[in-house]
CSV table of C-alpha atoms in Angstrom, one decimal:
chain,number,residue,atom,x,y,z
X,1,UNK,CA,0.5,1.7,-19.1
X,2,UNK,CA,-0.6,-1.6,-17.2
X,3,UNK,CA,-1.9,-5.0,-18.3
X,4,UNK,CA,-3.2,-7.9,-16.3
X,5,UNK,CA,-1.5,-11.2,-16.7
X,6,UNK,CA,-1.5,-14.7,-15.4
X,7,UNK,CA,1.8,-16.5,-14.5
X,8,UNK,CA,2.6,-20.2,-14.0
X,9,UNK,CA,5.5,-21.1,-11.6
X,10,UNK,CA,7.1,-24.2,-12.6
X,11,UNK,CA,9.7,-26.4,-10.8
X,12,UNK,CA,11.7,-29.4,-12.2
X,13,UNK,CA,9.6,-29.1,-15.5
X,14,UNK,CA,6.2,-29.3,-13.7
X,15,UNK,CA,3.6,-26.6,-12.6
X,16,UNK,CA,3.6,-26.4,-8.9
X,17,UNK,CA,1.3,-23.3,-8.7
X,18,UNK,CA,0.3,-20.1,-10.5
X,19,UNK,CA,-0.3,-16.4,-9.6
X,20,UNK,CA,-3.8,-15.7,-10.3
X,21,UNK,CA,-3.2,-11.8,-10.7
X,22,UNK,CA,-0.3,-9.7,-11.5
X,23,UNK,CA,0.4,-6.4,-13.2
X,24,UNK,CA,3.0,-5.5,-15.7
X,25,UNK,CA,4.3,-2.0,-15.6
X,26,UNK,CA,5.6,-0.6,-18.8
X,27,UNK,CA,7.7,2.4,-17.9
X,28,UNK,CA,8.9,5.3,-20.5
X,29,UNK,CA,5.4,5.6,-22.1
X,30,UNK,CA,5.3,1.6,-23.1
X,31,UNK,CA,8.6,1.6,-24.6
X,32,UNK,CA,10.6,0.5,-21.7
X,33,UNK,CA,11.1,-3.1,-20.4
X,34,UNK,CA,8.2,-4.4,-18.3
X,35,UNK,CA,8.6,-5.2,-14.5
X,36,UNK,CA,6.1,-7.2,-12.3
X,37,UNK,CA,3.8,-5.4,-10.0
X,38,UNK,CA,1.9,-7.8,-7.7
X,39,UNK,CA,-1.6,-7.1,-6.5
X,40,UNK,CA,-1.8,-5.7,-3.0
X,41,UNK,CA,-5.1,-7.0,-2.2
X,42,UNK,CA,-5.8,-10.4,-0.5
X,43,UNK,CA,-7.5,-11.6,-3.9
X,44,UNK,CA,-4.1,-12.7,-5.2
X,45,UNK,CA,-3.3,-16.0,-4.1
X,46,UNK,CA,-1.2,-19.0,-5.0
X,47,UNK,CA,-3.2,-21.9,-6.6
X,48,UNK,CA,-1.6,-25.2,-6.0
X,49,UNK,CA,-2.6,-28.6,-7.5
X,50,UNK,CA,-5.9,-29.6,-6.2
X,51,UNK,CA,-5.3,-33.3,-5.4
X,52,UNK,CA,-2.0,-35.1,-5.4
X,53,UNK,CA,-3.0,-38.7,-7.0
X,54,UNK,CA,0.4,-40.4,-6.5
X,55,UNK,CA,-0.9,-43.0,-3.7
X,56,UNK,CA,-3.8,-43.5,-5.8
X,57,UNK,CA,-1.9,-44.5,-8.9
X,58,UNK,CA,0.5,-46.6,-7.0
X,59,UNK,CA,-2.8,-48.6,-5.8
X,60,UNK,CA,-4.6,-48.8,-9.3
X,61,UNK,CA,-1.8,-49.3,-11.8
X,62,UNK,CA,-1.1,-53.2,-10.5
X,63,UNK,CA,-5.0,-53.5,-10.7
X,64,UNK,CA,-5.3,-52.3,-14.2
X,65,UNK,CA,-2.3,-54.5,-15.3
X,66,UNK,CA,-3.8,-57.4,-13.6
X,67,UNK,CA,-7.1,-56.9,-15.4
X,68,UNK,CA,-5.2,-56.7,-18.7
X,69,UNK,CA,-3.4,-59.9,-18.1
X,70,UNK,CA,-6.8,-61.5,-17.4
X,71,UNK,CA,-7.9,-60.7,-20.7
X,72,UNK,CA,-10.2,-57.7,-19.7
X,73,UNK,CA,-8.1,-55.2,-21.8
X,74,UNK,CA,-10.9,-53.0,-22.6
X,75,UNK,CA,-12.0,-52.7,-18.9
X,76,UNK,CA,-8.5,-51.8,-17.8
X,77,UNK,CA,-8.2,-49.1,-20.5
X,78,UNK,CA,-11.6,-47.7,-19.5
X,79,UNK,CA,-10.7,-47.3,-15.8
X,80,UNK,CA,-7.3,-46.3,-16.6
X,81,UNK,CA,-8.5,-43.6,-18.7
X,82,UNK,CA,-11.1,-42.5,-16.2
X,83,UNK,CA,-8.3,-42.0,-13.7
X,84,UNK,CA,-6.3,-40.3,-16.2
X,85,UNK,CA,-8.9,-37.6,-16.6
X,86,UNK,CA,-9.0,-36.9,-12.9
X,87,UNK,CA,-5.1,-36.5,-12.7
X,88,UNK,CA,-5.0,-34.3,-15.7
X,89,UNK,CA,-7.8,-32.2,-14.6
X,90,UNK,CA,-5.8,-31.7,-11.3
X,91,UNK,CA,-2.6,-30.9,-13.2
X,92,UNK,CA,-0.8,-34.0,-11.7
X,93,UNK,CA,1.6,-34.3,-14.3
X,94,UNK,CA,3.7,-37.2,-12.9
X,95,UNK,CA,0.4,-39.3,-12.3
X,96,UNK,CA,-1.0,-38.7,-15.8
X,97,UNK,CA,2.2,-39.6,-17.2
X,98,UNK,CA,2.3,-42.9,-15.5
X,99,UNK,CA,-1.2,-43.7,-16.4
X,100,UNK,CA,-0.4,-43.0,-20.0
X,101,UNK,CA,2.6,-45.2,-19.9
X,102,UNK,CA,0.4,-48.0,-18.2
X,103,UNK,CA,-1.8,-47.7,-21.4
X,104,UNK,CA,1.0,-48.0,-23.5
X,105,UNK,CA,2.4,-51.0,-21.7
X,106,UNK,CA,-0.9,-52.6,-21.6
X,107,UNK,CA,-1.5,-52.5,-25.3
X,108,UNK,CA,1.9,-53.3,-26.2
X,109,UNK,CA,2.5,-56.2,-24.0
X,110,UNK,CA,-0.7,-57.6,-25.6
X,111,UNK,CA,0.5,-56.8,-29.2
X,112,UNK,CA,-2.5,-54.8,-30.0
X,113,UNK,CA,-0.7,-52.5,-32.2
X,114,UNK,CA,-3.7,-50.9,-34.0
X,115,UNK,CA,-5.3,-49.9,-30.5
X,116,UNK,CA,-1.9,-48.7,-29.4
X,117,UNK,CA,-1.7,-46.3,-32.3
X,118,UNK,CA,-5.4,-45.3,-31.8
X,119,UNK,CA,-5.0,-44.5,-28.1
X,120,UNK,CA,-1.6,-42.7,-28.7
X,121,UNK,CA,-3.4,-40.1,-30.9
X,122,UNK,CA,-6.4,-40.0,-28.8
X,123,UNK,CA,-4.5,-39.4,-25.4
X,124,UNK,CA,-2.3,-36.5,-27.1
X,125,UNK,CA,-5.4,-34.7,-28.3
X,126,UNK,CA,-7.0,-34.9,-24.8
X,127,UNK,CA,-8.4,-31.3,-23.4
X,128,UNK,CA,-5.3,-29.6,-21.4
X,129,UNK,CA,-3.2,-32.6,-21.9
X,130,UNK,CA,-0.1,-32.1,-19.9
X,131,UNK,CA,3.2,-31.8,-21.8
X,132,UNK,CA,5.2,-33.9,-19.4
X,133,UNK,CA,2.7,-36.7,-19.6
X,134,UNK,CA,2.7,-36.7,-23.5
X,135,UNK,CA,6.7,-36.8,-23.2
X,136,UNK,CA,6.5,-40.0,-21.0
X,137,UNK,CA,3.7,-41.5,-23.3
X,138,UNK,CA,6.0,-41.2,-26.3
X,139,UNK,CA,9.2,-42.4,-24.6
X,140,UNK,CA,7.3,-45.5,-23.3
X,141,UNK,CA,5.8,-46.2,-27.0
X,142,UNK,CA,9.3,-45.8,-28.6
X,143,UNK,CA,10.5,-48.7,-26.2
X,144,UNK,CA,8.2,-51.0,-28.1
X,145,UNK,CA,9.6,-50.4,-31.6
X,146,UNK,CA,12.0,-53.2,-31.2
X,147,UNK,CA,9.3,-55.2,-30.0
X,148,UNK,CA,7.1,-55.1,-33.1
X,149,UNK,CA,6.4,-58.3,-34.9
X,150,UNK,CA,7.2,-57.3,-38.3
X,151,UNK,CA,8.5,-54.1,-40.3
X,152,UNK,CA,4.9,-52.9,-41.4
X,153,UNK,CA,3.7,-52.7,-37.8
X,154,UNK,CA,7.0,-50.8,-36.8
X,155,UNK,CA,6.5,-48.5,-39.6
X,156,UNK,CA,2.9,-47.7,-38.4
X,157,UNK,CA,4.1,-47.3,-35.0
X,158,UNK,CA,6.7,-44.7,-36.1
X,159,UNK,CA,4.3,-42.9,-38.3
X,160,UNK,CA,1.9,-42.5,-35.4
X,161,UNK,CA,4.6,-41.4,-33.0
X,162,UNK,CA,5.7,-38.8,-35.7
X,163,UNK,CA,2.1,-37.5,-35.9
X,164,UNK,CA,1.9,-37.1,-32.2
X,165,UNK,CA,5.2,-35.4,-31.9
X,166,UNK,CA,4.7,-33.0,-34.9
X,167,UNK,CA,5.0,-29.4,-33.8
X,168,UNK,CA,5.6,-30.1,-30.1
X,169,UNK,CA,8.7,-28.6,-28.9
X,170,UNK,CA,8.7,-30.7,-25.8
X,171,UNK,CA,9.1,-33.9,-27.8
X,172,UNK,CA,11.4,-32.5,-30.5
X,173,UNK,CA,14.2,-34.8,-29.4
X,174,UNK,CA,12.0,-37.9,-29.4
X,175,UNK,CA,10.7,-36.7,-33.1
X,176,UNK,CA,14.3,-36.5,-34.3
X,177,UNK,CA,15.1,-40.0,-33.1
X,178,UNK,CA,12.2,-41.4,-34.9
X,179,UNK,CA,12.9,-39.7,-37.9
X,180,UNK,CA,16.4,-41.0,-38.1
X,181,UNK,CA,15.0,-44.3,-37.4
X,182,UNK,CA,12.8,-44.2,-40.3
X,183,UNK,CA,15.5,-42.9,-42.7
X,184,UNK,CA,17.5,-45.8,-41.5
X,185,UNK,CA,14.7,-48.0,-42.7
X,186,UNK,CA,14.3,-46.3,-45.9
X,187,UNK,CA,18.0,-46.4,-46.6
X,188,UNK,CA,18.1,-50.3,-46.0
X,189,UNK,CA,15.7,-50.6,-48.7
X,190,UNK,CA,17.7,-48.7,-51.0
X,191,UNK,CA,15.7,-45.5,-51.0
X,192,UNK,CA,18.5,-43.1,-50.6
X,193,UNK,CA,17.0,-40.1,-52.0
X,194,UNK,CA,13.7,-40.5,-49.9
X,195,UNK,CA,16.0,-41.4,-46.6
X,196,UNK,CA,18.0,-38.1,-47.3
X,197,UNK,CA,14.7,-36.0,-47.7
X,198,UNK,CA,13.1,-37.5,-44.6
X,199,UNK,CA,16.1,-36.6,-42.5
X,200,UNK,CA,16.4,-33.0,-43.8
X,201,UNK,CA,13.0,-32.3,-42.3
X,202,UNK,CA,14.7,-32.0,-38.7
X,203,UNK,CA,16.7,-28.9,-38.1
X,204,UNK,CA,18.5,-30.2,-35.0
X,205,UNK,CA,20.6,-27.2,-34.5
X,206,UNK,CA,17.8,-25.1,-33.2
X,207,UNK,CA,16.9,-28.0,-30.3
X,208,UNK,CA,17.8,-26.5,-27.0
X,209,UNK,CA,17.1,-29.9,-25.3
X,210,UNK,CA,19.2,-32.2,-27.3
X,211,UNK,CA,22.9,-32.8,-26.5
X,212,UNK,CA,25.8,-31.3,-28.5
X,213,UNK,CA,27.1,-34.8,-29.4
X,214,UNK,CA,23.7,-36.1,-30.6
X,215,UNK,CA,23.2,-33.0,-32.7
X,216,UNK,CA,26.6,-33.4,-34.5
X,217,UNK,CA,25.8,-37.1,-34.9
X,218,UNK,CA,22.4,-36.3,-36.4
X,219,UNK,CA,24.0,-33.6,-38.8
X,220,UNK,CA,26.8,-36.0,-39.9
X,221,UNK,CA,24.2,-38.6,-40.7
X,222,UNK,CA,22.4,-35.8,-42.9
X,223,UNK,CA,25.8,-34.9,-44.6
X,224,UNK,CA,26.2,-38.7,-45.2
X,225,UNK,CA,22.9,-39.2,-46.9
X,226,UNK,CA,23.4,-36.1,-49.1
X,227,UNK,CA,26.8,-37.2,-50.2
X,228,UNK,CA,25.0,-40.6,-50.9
X,229,UNK,CA,22.5,-38.9,-53.4
X,230,UNK,CA,25.4,-36.7,-54.8
X,231,UNK,CA,23.9,-33.4,-53.3
X,232,UNK,CA,27.2,-31.9,-52.6
X,233,UNK,CA,25.7,-28.5,-52.2
X,234,UNK,CA,23.4,-29.4,-49.4
X,235,UNK,CA,26.1,-31.2,-47.7
X,236,UNK,CA,28.4,-28.2,-47.8
X,237,UNK,CA,25.4,-26.0,-46.3
X,238,UNK,CA,25.1,-28.9,-43.5
X,239,UNK,CA,28.8,-28.9,-42.6
X,240,UNK,CA,28.4,-25.0,-41.6
X,241,UNK,CA,26.1,-26.1,-38.9
X,242,UNK,CA,29.2,-27.7,-37.1
X,243,UNK,CA,31.6,-25.4,-35.2
X,244,UNK,CA,35.2,-27.0,-35.5
X,245,UNK,CA,35.4,-25.9,-31.8
X,246,UNK,CA,33.1,-28.7,-30.8
X,247,UNK,CA,36.0,-31.2,-31.7
X,248,UNK,CA,38.1,-29.8,-29.1
X,249,UNK,CA,36.2,-31.5,-26.4
X,250,UNK,CA,37.1,-34.9,-24.9
X,251,UNK,CA,35.4,-37.9,-26.6
X,252,UNK,CA,34.8,-36.4,-30.0
X,253,UNK,CA,37.5,-37.8,-32.0
X,254,UNK,CA,35.4,-40.2,-33.7
X,255,UNK,CA,33.1,-37.6,-34.7
X,256,UNK,CA,36.0,-35.2,-36.0
X,257,UNK,CA,37.5,-38.1,-38.1
X,258,UNK,CA,34.0,-38.7,-39.7
X,259,UNK,CA,33.1,-35.0,-40.3
X,260,UNK,CA,36.4,-34.3,-42.0
X,261,UNK,CA,36.5,-37.5,-44.2
X,262,UNK,CA,33.2,-36.3,-45.4
X,263,UNK,CA,34.3,-32.8,-46.1
X,264,UNK,CA,37.1,-34.4,-48.2
X,265,UNK,CA,34.5,-36.0,-50.3
X,266,UNK,CA,32.9,-32.6,-50.7
X,267,UNK,CA,35.8,-30.6,-51.5
X,268,UNK,CA,37.0,-33.2,-54.2
X,269,UNK,CA,34.0,-32.2,-56.4
X,270,UNK,CA,35.5,-28.6,-56.8
X,271,UNK,CA,39.0,-29.4,-56.6
X,272,UNK,CA,39.6,-27.5,-53.4
X,273,UNK,CA,42.9,-29.1,-52.8
X,274,UNK,CA,44.0,-26.7,-50.1
X,275,UNK,CA,41.1,-27.1,-47.9
X,276,UNK,CA,41.4,-31.2,-48.4
X,277,UNK,CA,44.9,-30.8,-47.5
X,278,UNK,CA,43.8,-29.1,-44.1
X,279,UNK,CA,41.3,-31.8,-43.6
X,280,UNK,CA,43.9,-34.4,-43.5
X,281,UNK,CA,45.9,-32.2,-41.2
X,282,UNK,CA,43.0,-31.9,-38.6
X,283,UNK,CA,42.7,-36.0,-39.0
X,284,UNK,CA,46.4,-36.4,-38.3
X,285,UNK,CA,46.3,-34.2,-35.3
X,286,UNK,CA,44.1,-36.8,-33.5
X,287,UNK,CA,45.3,-39.2,-30.9
X,288,UNK,CA,43.4,-41.9,-32.7
X,289,UNK,CA,45.4,-41.3,-35.9
X,290,UNK,CA,48.7,-40.7,-34.3
X,291,UNK,CA,48.4,-43.8,-32.1
X,292,UNK,CA,48.0,-45.9,-35.4
X,293,UNK,CA,51.1,-45.6,-37.4
X,294,UNK,CA,49.2,-46.8,-40.7
X,295,UNK,CA,46.7,-44.3,-40.5
X,296,UNK,CA,49.1,-41.6,-39.3
X,297,UNK,CA,51.4,-42.4,-42.6
X,298,UNK,CA,48.2,-42.3,-44.6
X,299,UNK,CA,47.1,-39.0,-43.3
X,300,UNK,CA,50.6,-37.5,-43.9
X,301,UNK,CA,50.8,-38.7,-47.5
X,302,UNK,CA,47.6,-37.2,-48.4
X,303,UNK,CA,48.1,-33.8,-46.6
X,304,UNK,CA,51.3,-33.5,-48.5
X,305,UNK,CA,49.9,-34.6,-52.1
X,306,UNK,CA,46.9,-32.4,-51.7
X,307,UNK,CA,49.0,-29.5,-50.6
X,308,UNK,CA,51.2,-29.9,-53.6
X,309,UNK,CA,48.2,-30.1,-55.8
X,310,UNK,CA,47.1,-26.7,-54.6
X,311,UNK,CA,47.4,-23.6,-56.7
X,312,UNK,CA,50.1,-21.4,-55.3
X,313,UNK,CA,49.6,-18.5,-52.8
X,314,UNK,CA,51.1,-17.4,-49.6
X,315,UNK,CA,49.1,-19.7,-47.2
X,316,UNK,CA,50.0,-22.8,-49.4
X,317,UNK,CA,53.6,-21.7,-49.7
X,318,UNK,CA,54.0,-21.1,-45.9
X,319,UNK,CA,52.2,-24.6,-45.2
X,320,UNK,CA,54.9,-26.3,-47.5
X,321,UNK,CA,57.7,-24.8,-45.4
X,322,UNK,CA,56.0,-25.8,-42.1
X,323,UNK,CA,54.8,-29.3,-42.7
X,324,UNK,CA,58.3,-30.1,-44.3
X,325,UNK,CA,59.6,-29.9,-40.9
X,326,UNK,CA,57.4,-32.5,-39.3
X,327,UNK,CA,59.1,-35.2,-37.4
X,328,UNK,CA,56.6,-37.6,-38.4
X,329,UNK,CA,57.4,-36.9,-42.0
X,330,UNK,CA,61.0,-38.3,-41.8
X,331,UNK,CA,59.4,-41.8,-42.1
X,332,UNK,CA,58.2,-40.7,-45.9
X,333,UNK,CA,61.5,-39.4,-47.3
X,334,UNK,CA,60.0,-39.5,-50.9
X,335,UNK,CA,57.2,-37.1,-49.8
X,336,UNK,CA,59.8,-34.8,-48.1
X,337,UNK,CA,61.6,-34.8,-51.4
X,338,UNK,CA,58.5,-33.7,-53.4
X,339,UNK,CA,57.9,-30.8,-51.0
X,340,UNK,CA,61.7,-29.8,-51.4
X,341,UNK,CA,61.2,-30.0,-55.1
X,342,UNK,CA,58.5,-27.2,-54.8
X,343,UNK,CA,60.2,-25.2,-52.2
X,344,UNK,CA,63.6,-24.9,-54.0
X,345,UNK,CA,64.4,-22.3,-56.7
X,346,UNK,CA,65.3,-24.8,-59.3
X,347,UNK,CA,63.6,-25.7,-62.4
X,348,UNK,CA,61.8,-29.1,-62.6
X,349,UNK,CA,61.5,-31.5,-65.3
X,350,UNK,CA,58.0,-33.0,-65.5
X,351,UNK,CA,59.1,-36.3,-67.2
X,352,UNK,CA,61.9,-36.8,-64.6
X,353,UNK,CA,59.2,-36.0,-61.7
X,354,UNK,CA,56.8,-38.5,-63.2
X,355,UNK,CA,59.4,-41.2,-63.5
X,356,UNK,CA,60.7,-40.6,-59.8
X,357,UNK,CA,57.3,-40.3,-58.0
X,358,UNK,CA,54.3,-41.3,-60.2
X,359,UNK,CA,54.3,-45.0,-59.1
X,360,UNK,CA,54.1,-44.0,-55.4
X,361,UNK,CA,51.4,-41.6,-56.0
X,362,UNK,CA,49.3,-43.8,-57.7
X,363,UNK,CA,49.8,-46.7,-55.1
X,364,UNK,CA,49.8,-44.8,-52.0
X,365,UNK,CA,47.6,-41.7,-52.2
X,366,UNK,CA,43.9,-41.2,-52.7
X,367,UNK,CA,44.4,-38.2,-55.1
X,368,UNK,CA,45.9,-40.5,-57.7
X,369,UNK,CA,43.8,-43.5,-57.2
X,370,UNK,CA,40.1,-44.5,-58.3
X,371,UNK,CA,38.9,-43.0,-55.1
X,372,UNK,CA,39.3,-39.5,-56.5
X,373,UNK,CA,35.6,-39.0,-56.9
X,374,UNK,CA,34.5,-39.4,-60.4
X,375,UNK,CA,37.4,-37.6,-62.4
X,376,UNK,CA,39.9,-40.3,-61.8
X,377,UNK,CA,43.8,-40.2,-61.3
X,378,UNK,CA,44.3,-38.5,-64.7
X,379,UNK,CA,42.7,-35.4,-63.6
X,380,UNK,CA,45.1,-35.1,-60.7
X,381,UNK,CA,48.0,-36.0,-62.7
X,382,UNK,CA,47.2,-33.2,-64.9
X,383,UNK,CA,46.6,-30.6,-62.3
X,384,UNK,CA,50.1,-31.7,-60.7
X,385,UNK,CA,51.7,-31.0,-64.2
X,386,UNK,CA,50.1,-27.6,-64.1
X,387,UNK,CA,51.7,-27.1,-60.5
X,388,UNK,CA,55.1,-28.1,-61.8
X,389,UNK,CA,54.8,-25.5,-64.9
X,390,UNK,CA,53.8,-22.9,-62.3
X,391,UNK,CA,56.6,-23.5,-60.1
X,392,UNK,CA,59.0,-23.4,-63.3
X,393,UNK,CA,57.3,-20.0,-64.4
X,394,UNK,CA,58.2,-18.6,-60.8
X,395,UNK,CA,61.6,-19.9,-61.1
X,396,UNK,CA,62.1,-18.1,-64.5
X,397,UNK,CA,60.7,-14.9,-63.3
X,398,UNK,CA,63.1,-14.7,-60.6
X,399,UNK,CA,65.9,-14.7,-63.0
X,400,UNK,CA,64.9,-13.1,-66.1
X,401,UNK,CA,63.2,-9.9,-66.7
X,402,UNK,CA,62.8,-10.5,-70.5
X,403,UNK,CA,62.7,-13.8,-72.3
X,404,UNK,CA,61.8,-14.9,-75.8
X,405,UNK,CA,58.9,-17.2,-76.2
X,406,UNK,CA,60.9,-20.0,-77.9
X,407,UNK,CA,63.4,-20.0,-75.1
X,408,UNK,CA,60.5,-19.9,-72.4
X,409,UNK,CA,58.7,-23.1,-74.1
X,410,UNK,CA,62.1,-24.7,-74.0
X,411,UNK,CA,62.6,-24.1,-70.4
X,412,UNK,CA,59.0,-25.3,-69.5
X,413,UNK,CA,59.3,-28.3,-71.8
X,414,UNK,CA,56.1,-27.0,-73.5
X,415,UNK,CA,55.1,-26.6,-77.3
X,416,UNK,CA,55.5,-22.9,-78.2
X,417,UNK,CA,51.7,-22.7,-79.2
X,418,UNK,CA,50.9,-23.9,-75.7
X,419,UNK,CA,53.3,-21.7,-73.8
X,420,UNK,CA,51.4,-18.2,-74.3
X,421,UNK,CA,48.0,-19.7,-72.8
X,422,UNK,CA,49.8,-21.3,-70.1
X,423,UNK,CA,51.7,-18.3,-68.9
X,424,UNK,CA,48.4,-16.2,-69.2
X,425,UNK,CA,46.6,-18.5,-66.9
X,426,UNK,CA,49.5,-18.7,-64.3
X,427,UNK,CA,50.4,-15.1,-64.1
X,428,UNK,CA,47.8,-14.4,-61.3
X,429,UNK,CA,49.3,-17.3,-59.2
X,430,UNK,CA,52.7,-16.5,-59.8
X,431,UNK,CA,52.5,-12.9,-58.5
X,432,UNK,CA,49.5,-13.5,-56.3
X,433,UNK,CA,47.3,-10.7,-57.8
């Protein structure tokens, strides 16, 4: 089975020649992988670019700009467009790109923004327009965004450029940057929901031409806006697009801290205390945090407190013993004391625990401050009491095979009516079933 095809050869992003005839062979009855068989006759030849316009463009661009500076902008554009047609027809991508950039510069320097928008769309739709030339034109136009006289003009130019770049893979990075800029403008006006929706249009994780750091920065910005509009489910979905392995690379600590701080806000909504504790562990394990005593102790306080608030399981129990041995934690003896209380097979009195530690927890940790989402410190205090009761039931189960409900309530410092429901809720966590 044979099929005739044409094959273009590209070098450094530009087509230098193409094969006019080739044949694809499909072995094994058409089910195998094809291989190329070139035609043996002399009809197959390399078709190079017809003319190299570099010298002509070098000569003409200063002339066009001189005409524009003399006020003859329309004449300059007309001559520039005529030469652009010749370079485009000859597939001279470099020269075409320079001429399109020249058109942008002429109109931008003359502050003729409506004509600039019109020509951007017009040039991008020219027959057989070269991709590299369009890329250069878009990049040149983006350089004038900061030179626009007012915000409406700037928004108009952004809108035009987003129209030009829509659906074109070769300018996907430029479109992403334009979209982020538009979202920033919307956010500055207080339109948080609109800014978040605009930024969600771009799926940078599929971009092959964008650097990893810029991708992560873009996704983090998407996450931040989703958090601002209280869309925690979308934020969680976006977070999965970032691999934690990325943060092992040099120069990514600022992004790592930003990522895990946002993840703390997400997990607070579902009381995923163990995950939050591990987020603070990741923040603690950065050079930036370890080099700042204040930030280091803050991270240690929060990772300990959220670990204590976590429901009991094997991982939580193991982390308690491991983190209790941290050398840096020696600077926080009260938090070491809390960990020891939860890892020692002794009953804890809730009133005594509160009297000893509540003031510290409220003053020094986020879980027991007003920063704890919308639930407030009382919610965290209630969960902490549940963890103390849970610990006490585990201790009792180690010493008793049978116990009367009245005695159980007395040991747990609970009302007899409350004890059965409490035991039922905590039974699965005690025996890890």
